[in-house]
């Protein structure tokens, strides 16, 4: 399901969205804001987590968002909380540079709520929705190559691989073939135009997600480099957190959750050698898990907020060990080198 900082396409695209922070109580319980603490909200969105953190303790929040609209709309919250809130237009993968620039070399907590926000889906002109007509855009930061660029320039094999790996779409080859056939007749520049093309080769029962859900998810992830951003943000949080500082991450689909799960498993395990070989010194654990497995919404939240149905929370506390080498992040990501080449072009 395509979901994120307050939204699933099924609901947000079909009617007015309520911007309810998902797993809010669980986020606060694991983040545990303290008076005098400094916390980074790496995915500000509508400010739901930021407000809750500031209300929970007399602390400071450095909030980050790459969407200019979120920065614009968040100024009222900056005014409301005065010097306790700093709002920065940036990618959250740069949070270890943003915090020092805001006067904080190390922080007490980092929270990340991964994915597209309901505000972005609700605005047809942003191009995220397959139920609202608009330009085929999907750029969170509103710059760089758009979804229309990918649809226009990638080969059928490249498109099929992208849609399969990032959208987990079983019919990715049929979708790619349909896109190439359609673009040979006319440019694909509108969201409903692409949704219609996909709907002709992917079928869904009435109770199932829209046939274009996975294709749109794949394009959105690719356009915004969402998985790469997530992996880099996790490493940035590892570098910027104080000993005892807490990392809390909420994800909305399996690709994101797998990256967070594998990162925390790697960073929290004690290196050991084979019983047949001498012990080999490895990096000491940089995190201690705060929850065994993923924390999921309760039945009450699922019933009251359909956006919460696919959400998972994972949390860990920073140890005193040094951060692990940055270069080992590649193993967390599904390979798709064509996107790097496309961005360079």
Protein backbone atom coordinates (compact mmCIF):
# COMPACT_ATOMS: atom_id res chain seq x y z
CA UNK A 1 0.00 0.00 0.00
CA UNK A 2 1.26 3.45 -0.85
CA UNK A 3 1.43 5.32 2.41
CA UNK A 4 3.47 7.72 4.44
CA UNK A 5 3.52 10.70 6.79
CA UNK A 6 -0.19 10.67 7.35
CA UNK A 7 -1.63 9.16 4.23
CA UNK A 8 -2.60 6.14 2.18
CA UNK A 9 -3.60 6.73 -1.41
CA UNK A 10 -6.86 4.85 -0.98
CA UNK A 11 -8.16 7.33 1.55
CA UNK A 12 -6.31 10.55 0.87
CA UNK A 13 -7.02 10.51 -2.83
CA UNK A 14 -10.66 9.71 -2.39
CA UNK A 15 -11.65 12.53 -0.08
CA UNK A 16 -10.52 15.12 2.46
CA UNK A 17 -7.64 13.83 4.56
CA UNK A 18 -7.29 14.09 8.31
CA UNK A 19 -3.63 14.64 9.13
CA UNK A 20 -3.35 12.23 12.05
CA UNK A 21 0.18 11.34 13.17
CA UNK A 22 0.48 7.56 13.07
CA UNK A 23 1.62 5.66 16.19
CA UNK A 24 1.95 8.97 18.03
CA UNK A 25 1.79 7.55 21.58
CA UNK A 26 4.26 4.81 20.69
CA UNK A 27 6.64 7.36 19.13
CA UNK A 28 6.60 9.50 22.27
CA UNK A 29 7.03 6.47 24.55
CA UNK A 30 10.13 5.31 22.69
CA UNK A 31 11.58 8.78 22.06
CA UNK A 32 10.95 9.79 25.71
CA UNK A 33 11.40 13.59 25.35
CA UNK A 34 13.10 15.17 28.36
CA UNK A 35 13.28 18.80 29.57
CA UNK A 36 16.33 20.46 28.07
CA UNK A 37 16.69 17.76 25.41
CA UNK A 38 17.27 18.35 21.70
CA UNK A 39 15.37 16.28 19.16
CA UNK A 40 15.42 16.05 15.36
CA UNK A 41 12.16 15.47 13.50
CA UNK A 42 13.59 14.48 10.13
CA UNK A 43 10.24 14.33 8.36
CA UNK A 44 8.29 17.39 9.54
CA UNK A 45 5.29 17.08 7.18
CA UNK A 46 2.30 18.70 8.89
CA UNK A 47 4.21 18.96 12.18
CA UNK A 48 2.26 16.33 14.13
CA UNK A 49 5.26 14.66 15.80
CA UNK A 50 7.06 17.99 16.29
CA UNK A 51 4.10 19.51 18.14
CA UNK A 52 3.69 16.41 20.31
CA UNK A 53 7.38 16.40 21.26
CA UNK A 54 7.33 20.10 22.16
CA UNK A 55 4.15 19.62 24.19
CA UNK A 56 5.62 16.61 26.01
CA UNK A 57 8.66 18.40 27.45
CA UNK A 58 10.37 21.78 27.65
CA UNK A 59 12.80 20.78 24.91
CA UNK A 60 14.04 21.92 21.51
CA UNK A 61 13.13 20.41 18.13
CA UNK A 62 15.08 20.81 14.90
CA UNK A 63 12.59 19.85 12.18
CA UNK A 64 13.57 19.06 8.59
CA UNK A 65 11.58 18.78 5.37
CA UNK A 66 12.63 18.98 1.74
CA UNK A 67 9.14 20.01 0.59
CA UNK A 68 8.97 23.84 0.28
CA UNK A 69 5.23 23.72 0.98
CA UNK A 70 5.79 21.99 4.34
CA UNK A 71 8.39 24.63 5.29
CA UNK A 72 5.99 27.41 4.32
CA UNK A 73 3.03 25.94 6.19
CA UNK A 74 5.15 25.18 9.26
CA UNK A 75 6.05 28.80 9.98
CA UNK A 76 2.98 29.21 12.20
CA UNK A 77 4.30 26.43 14.43
CA UNK A 78 7.72 28.10 14.56
CA UNK A 79 6.04 31.29 15.76
CA UNK A 80 3.89 29.42 18.29
CA UNK A 81 6.86 27.71 19.96
CA UNK A 82 9.33 30.55 19.60
CA UNK A 83 12.98 29.59 20.00
CA UNK A 84 12.15 25.96 20.79
CA UNK A 85 11.51 25.05 17.13
CA UNK A 86 13.92 25.43 14.24
CA UNK A 87 12.51 24.47 10.81
CA UNK A 88 15.06 23.69 8.09
CA UNK A 89 14.48 23.11 4.34
CA UNK A 90 16.72 20.11 3.66
CA UNK A 91 16.79 16.36 3.00
CA UNK A 92 16.72 14.35 6.20
CA UNK A 93 19.77 12.39 5.08
CA UNK A 94 21.72 15.57 5.96
CA UNK A 95 20.46 15.71 9.54
CA UNK A 96 23.97 15.25 10.93
CA UNK A 97 24.92 18.51 9.18
CA UNK A 98 21.66 20.33 9.92
CA UNK A 99 21.86 19.90 13.70
CA UNK A 100 25.41 21.29 14.09
CA UNK A 101 24.48 24.19 11.80
CA UNK A 102 21.62 24.89 14.23
CA UNK A 103 24.04 24.93 17.15
CA UNK A 104 23.69 21.31 18.34
CA UNK A 105 26.71 19.05 17.84
CA UNK A 106 24.86 16.04 19.27
CA UNK A 107 21.16 15.40 19.94
CA UNK A 108 19.03 13.36 22.32
CA UNK A 109 16.69 11.83 19.78
CA UNK A 110 15.82 11.44 16.10
CA UNK A 111 12.39 10.53 14.75
CA UNK A 112 11.71 9.64 11.10
CA UNK A 113 8.26 9.06 9.59
CA UNK A 114 9.01 7.70 6.13
CA UNK A 115 7.08 8.19 2.91
CA UNK A 116 4.74 10.57 1.15
CA UNK A 117 2.45 12.81 3.20
CA UNK A 118 -1.30 13.08 2.76
CA UNK A 119 -0.88 16.79 1.97
CA UNK A 120 1.24 15.89 -1.05
CA UNK A 121 -1.26 13.27 -2.22
CA UNK A 122 -4.21 15.61 -1.73
CA UNK A 123 -2.75 18.22 -4.08
CA UNK A 124 -3.38 16.92 -7.57
CA UNK A 125 -0.84 19.36 -9.01
CA UNK A 126 1.95 17.59 -7.10
CA UNK A 127 1.40 14.52 -9.26
CA UNK A 128 1.42 11.83 -6.53
CA UNK A 129 -2.19 10.70 -6.85
CA UNK A 130 -3.60 8.18 -9.29
CA UNK A 131 -7.12 9.36 -8.39
CA UNK A 132 -6.58 13.11 -8.88
CA UNK A 133 -5.53 14.47 -12.24
CA UNK A 134 -2.35 16.50 -12.38
CA UNK A 135 1.06 16.63 -14.01
CA UNK A 136 3.03 13.40 -13.59
CA UNK A 137 5.52 14.97 -11.19
CA UNK A 138 5.97 13.30 -7.74
CA UNK A 139 9.00 15.40 -6.72
CA UNK A 140 8.94 16.12 -2.99
CA UNK A 141 11.57 18.85 -3.27
CA UNK A 142 10.02 20.15 -6.51
CA UNK A 143 13.32 19.99 -8.42
CA UNK A 144 15.24 17.43 -10.47
CA UNK A 145 13.84 14.74 -12.82
CA UNK A 146 10.12 14.04 -12.49
CA UNK A 147 8.11 10.84 -12.82
CA UNK A 148 7.20 11.93 -16.34
CA UNK A 149 10.91 12.06 -17.17
CA UNK A 150 11.42 8.47 -16.03
CA UNK A 151 8.35 7.25 -17.90
CA UNK A 152 9.52 9.02 -21.05
CA UNK A 153 13.19 7.99 -21.05
CA UNK A 154 13.66 4.57 -19.43
CA UNK A 155 13.64 1.44 -21.59
CA UNK A 156 11.05 -1.26 -21.11
CA UNK A 157 13.55 -3.43 -19.18
CA UNK A 158 14.57 -0.50 -16.97
CA UNK A 159 10.94 0.41 -16.28
CA UNK A 160 10.00 -3.21 -15.54
CA UNK A 161 12.90 -3.61 -13.11
CA UNK A 162 12.06 -0.33 -11.38
CA UNK A 163 8.37 -1.17 -10.98
CA UNK A 164 9.15 -4.69 -9.77
CA UNK A 165 11.85 -3.75 -7.25
CA UNK A 166 10.38 -0.55 -5.85
CA UNK A 167 6.69 -1.33 -6.30
CA UNK A 168 6.81 -5.11 -5.87
CA UNK A 169 4.43 -5.30 -8.82
CA UNK A 170 4.12 -8.86 -10.17
CA UNK A 171 2.91 -7.57 -13.53
CA UNK A 172 5.80 -5.14 -13.97
CA UNK A 173 6.75 -6.37 -17.45
CA UNK A 174 3.20 -5.98 -18.73
CA UNK A 175 3.02 -2.49 -17.22
CA UNK A 176 6.33 -1.47 -18.82
CA UNK A 177 5.23 -2.82 -22.19
CA UNK A 178 1.95 -0.90 -21.96
CA UNK A 179 3.78 2.30 -21.05
CA UNK A 180 6.12 2.02 -24.03
CA UNK A 181 3.23 1.33 -26.39
CA UNK A 182 1.30 4.33 -25.07
CA UNK A 183 4.22 6.76 -25.14
CA UNK A 184 4.87 5.82 -28.78
CA UNK A 185 1.45 7.32 -29.52
CA UNK A 186 1.66 10.39 -27.25
CA UNK A 187 3.73 11.67 -24.29
CA UNK A 188 2.56 10.44 -20.87
CA UNK A 189 2.38 13.64 -18.84
CA UNK A 190 -0.69 13.33 -16.58
CA UNK A 191 -1.37 11.15 -13.54
CA UNK A 192 -4.76 9.87 -14.68
CA UNK A 193 -3.30 9.13 -18.09
CA UNK A 194 -0.72 6.79 -16.54
CA UNK A 195 -3.26 5.30 -14.12
CA UNK A 196 -5.50 4.42 -17.04
CA UNK A 197 -2.64 2.75 -18.91
CA UNK A 198 -1.73 0.62 -15.89
CA UNK A 199 -5.37 -0.26 -15.16
CA UNK A 200 -5.67 -1.90 -18.57
CA UNK A 201 -3.04 -4.54 -17.74
CA UNK A 202 -3.37 -4.86 -13.94
CA UNK A 203 -6.70 -5.86 -12.46
CA UNK A 204 -7.87 -5.49 -8.87
CA UNK A 205 -10.97 -6.66 -7.04
CA UNK A 206 -13.21 -3.97 -5.47
CA UNK A 207 -11.72 -4.42 -1.98
CA UNK A 208 -8.11 -4.40 -3.22
CA UNK A 209 -5.81 -1.39 -3.76
CA UNK A 210 -6.11 0.54 -7.03
CA UNK A 211 -4.31 -1.27 -9.91
CA UNK A 212 -1.85 1.65 -10.25
CA UNK A 213 -0.87 1.70 -6.57
CA UNK A 214 2.39 -0.22 -6.92
CA UNK A 215 3.48 1.48 -10.14
CA UNK A 216 2.97 4.94 -8.64
CA UNK A 217 4.78 3.86 -5.47
CA UNK A 218 7.75 2.65 -7.51
CA UNK A 219 8.01 5.86 -9.52
CA UNK A 220 7.69 8.02 -6.39
CA UNK A 221 10.43 6.09 -4.59
CA UNK A 222 12.70 6.34 -7.63
CA UNK A 223 12.10 10.05 -8.28
CA UNK A 224 12.85 10.97 -4.66
CA UNK A 225 15.55 8.35 -4.02
CA UNK A 226 13.55 7.44 -0.92
CA UNK A 227 15.36 4.23 -0.05
CA UNK A 228 18.80 5.79 -0.46
CA UNK A 229 17.68 8.77 1.61
CA UNK A 230 16.46 6.45 4.36
CA UNK A 231 19.71 4.46 4.50
CA UNK A 232 21.79 7.66 4.62
CA UNK A 233 19.51 9.17 7.29
CA UNK A 234 19.93 6.12 9.53
CA UNK A 235 23.70 6.45 9.30
CA UNK A 236 23.45 10.19 9.92
CA UNK A 237 21.37 9.56 13.05
CA UNK A 238 23.98 7.09 14.26
CA UNK A 239 26.64 9.82 13.95
CA UNK A 240 24.64 12.62 15.60
CA UNK A 241 23.00 10.85 18.56
CA UNK A 242 24.45 11.18 22.05
CA UNK A 243 25.10 8.00 24.07
CA UNK A 244 21.64 7.02 25.26
CA UNK A 245 20.01 9.07 22.50
CA UNK A 246 17.06 7.44 20.82
CA UNK A 247 16.24 6.67 17.20
CA UNK A 248 12.56 6.06 16.33
CA UNK A 249 11.51 5.20 12.76
CA UNK A 250 7.98 4.67 11.43
CA UNK A 251 7.64 2.98 8.02
CA UNK A 252 4.69 2.16 5.81
CA UNK A 253 5.79 -0.59 3.44
CA UNK A 254 8.06 -3.62 3.43
CA UNK A 255 10.94 -2.06 1.47
CA UNK A 256 11.39 0.71 4.04
CA UNK A 257 10.87 -1.55 7.04
CA UNK A 258 13.41 -4.06 5.72
CA UNK A 259 16.09 -1.35 5.50
CA UNK A 260 15.42 -0.16 9.07
CA UNK A 261 15.24 -3.71 10.41
CA UNK A 262 18.51 -4.75 8.77
CA UNK A 263 20.30 -1.55 9.81
CA UNK A 264 19.33 -1.92 13.47
CA UNK A 265 20.06 -5.65 13.46
CA UNK A 266 23.53 -4.95 12.08
CA UNK A 267 24.23 -2.09 14.48
CA UNK A 268 22.99 -3.91 17.58
CA UNK A 269 24.66 -7.28 17.17
CA UNK A 270 27.90 -8.32 18.86
CA UNK A 271 30.50 -9.45 16.35
CA UNK A 272 31.71 -13.01 16.86
CA UNK A 273 33.95 -15.38 14.97
CA UNK A 274 33.33 -18.95 13.88
CA UNK A 275 33.87 -21.65 16.49
CA UNK A 276 36.33 -23.20 14.00
CA UNK A 277 38.35 -19.98 13.56
CA UNK A 278 40.06 -17.47 15.86
CA UNK A 279 37.84 -14.64 17.09
CA UNK A 280 37.88 -11.62 14.81
CA UNK A 281 37.49 -8.15 16.29
CA UNK A 282 34.48 -6.33 14.86
CA UNK A 283 32.76 -3.01 15.38
CA UNK A 284 31.10 -2.76 18.79
CA UNK A 285 27.30 -2.42 18.78
CA UNK A 286 26.33 1.22 18.25
CA UNK A 287 22.66 0.68 19.16
CA UNK A 288 20.63 -1.27 21.68
CA UNK A 289 17.15 -2.28 20.54
CA UNK A 290 14.29 -0.76 22.54
CA UNK A 291 11.65 -3.10 21.14
CA UNK A 292 11.82 -6.72 20.04
CA UNK A 293 10.56 -6.65 16.49
CA UNK A 294 8.28 -4.01 15.04
CA UNK A 295 5.65 -2.14 17.05
CA UNK A 296 2.33 -1.97 15.19
CA UNK A 297 -0.84 0.09 15.76
CA UNK A 298 -3.53 -1.29 18.02
CA UNK A 299 -7.00 -2.19 16.82
CA UNK A 300 -8.44 1.14 17.96
CA UNK A 301 -5.97 3.18 15.90
CA UNK A 302 -6.38 0.89 12.90
CA UNK A 303 -10.15 1.36 13.07
CA UNK A 304 -9.96 5.13 13.48
CA UNK A 305 -7.13 5.86 11.06
CA UNK A 306 -6.87 3.63 8.01
CA UNK A 307 -3.46 5.14 7.24
CA UNK A 308 -2.07 3.29 10.24
CA UNK A 309 -2.85 -0.19 8.95
CA UNK A 310 0.53 -0.80 7.32
CA UNK A 311 2.65 1.21 9.79
CA UNK A 312 5.54 -0.30 11.74
CA UNK A 313 7.75 1.35 14.35
CA UNK A 314 11.29 0.33 15.22
CA UNK A 315 13.38 2.00 17.91
CA UNK A 316 16.86 1.80 19.40
CA UNK A 317 19.11 3.66 21.84
CA UNK A 318 22.63 4.80 20.99
CA UNK A 319 25.51 3.19 22.85
CA UNK A 320 28.90 4.73 23.62
CA UNK A 321 30.57 2.86 20.71
CA UNK A 322 31.77 4.80 17.67
CA UNK A 323 29.55 4.93 14.60
CA UNK A 324 30.13 2.10 12.13
CA UNK A 325 31.78 2.78 8.76
CA UNK A 326 29.53 4.72 6.40
CA UNK A 327 30.45 2.66 3.34
CA UNK A 328 28.56 -0.46 4.40
CA UNK A 329 25.12 0.98 3.55
CA UNK A 330 24.99 -0.46 0.03
CA UNK A 331 23.93 -3.87 1.30
CA UNK A 332 20.72 -2.33 2.66
CA UNK A 333 19.43 -1.21 -0.74
CA UNK A 334 17.94 -3.09 -3.71
CA UNK A 335 20.34 -2.44 -6.62
CA UNK A 336 19.08 -0.32 -9.49
CA UNK A 337 22.11 1.44 -11.05
CA UNK A 338 20.10 2.76 -14.00
CA UNK A 339 18.60 5.43 -11.74
CA UNK A 340 22.02 6.79 -10.82
CA UNK A 341 22.90 6.97 -14.49
CA UNK A 342 19.63 8.70 -15.28
CA UNK A 343 20.20 11.31 -12.57
CA UNK A 344 23.67 12.02 -13.96
CA UNK A 345 22.16 12.55 -17.41
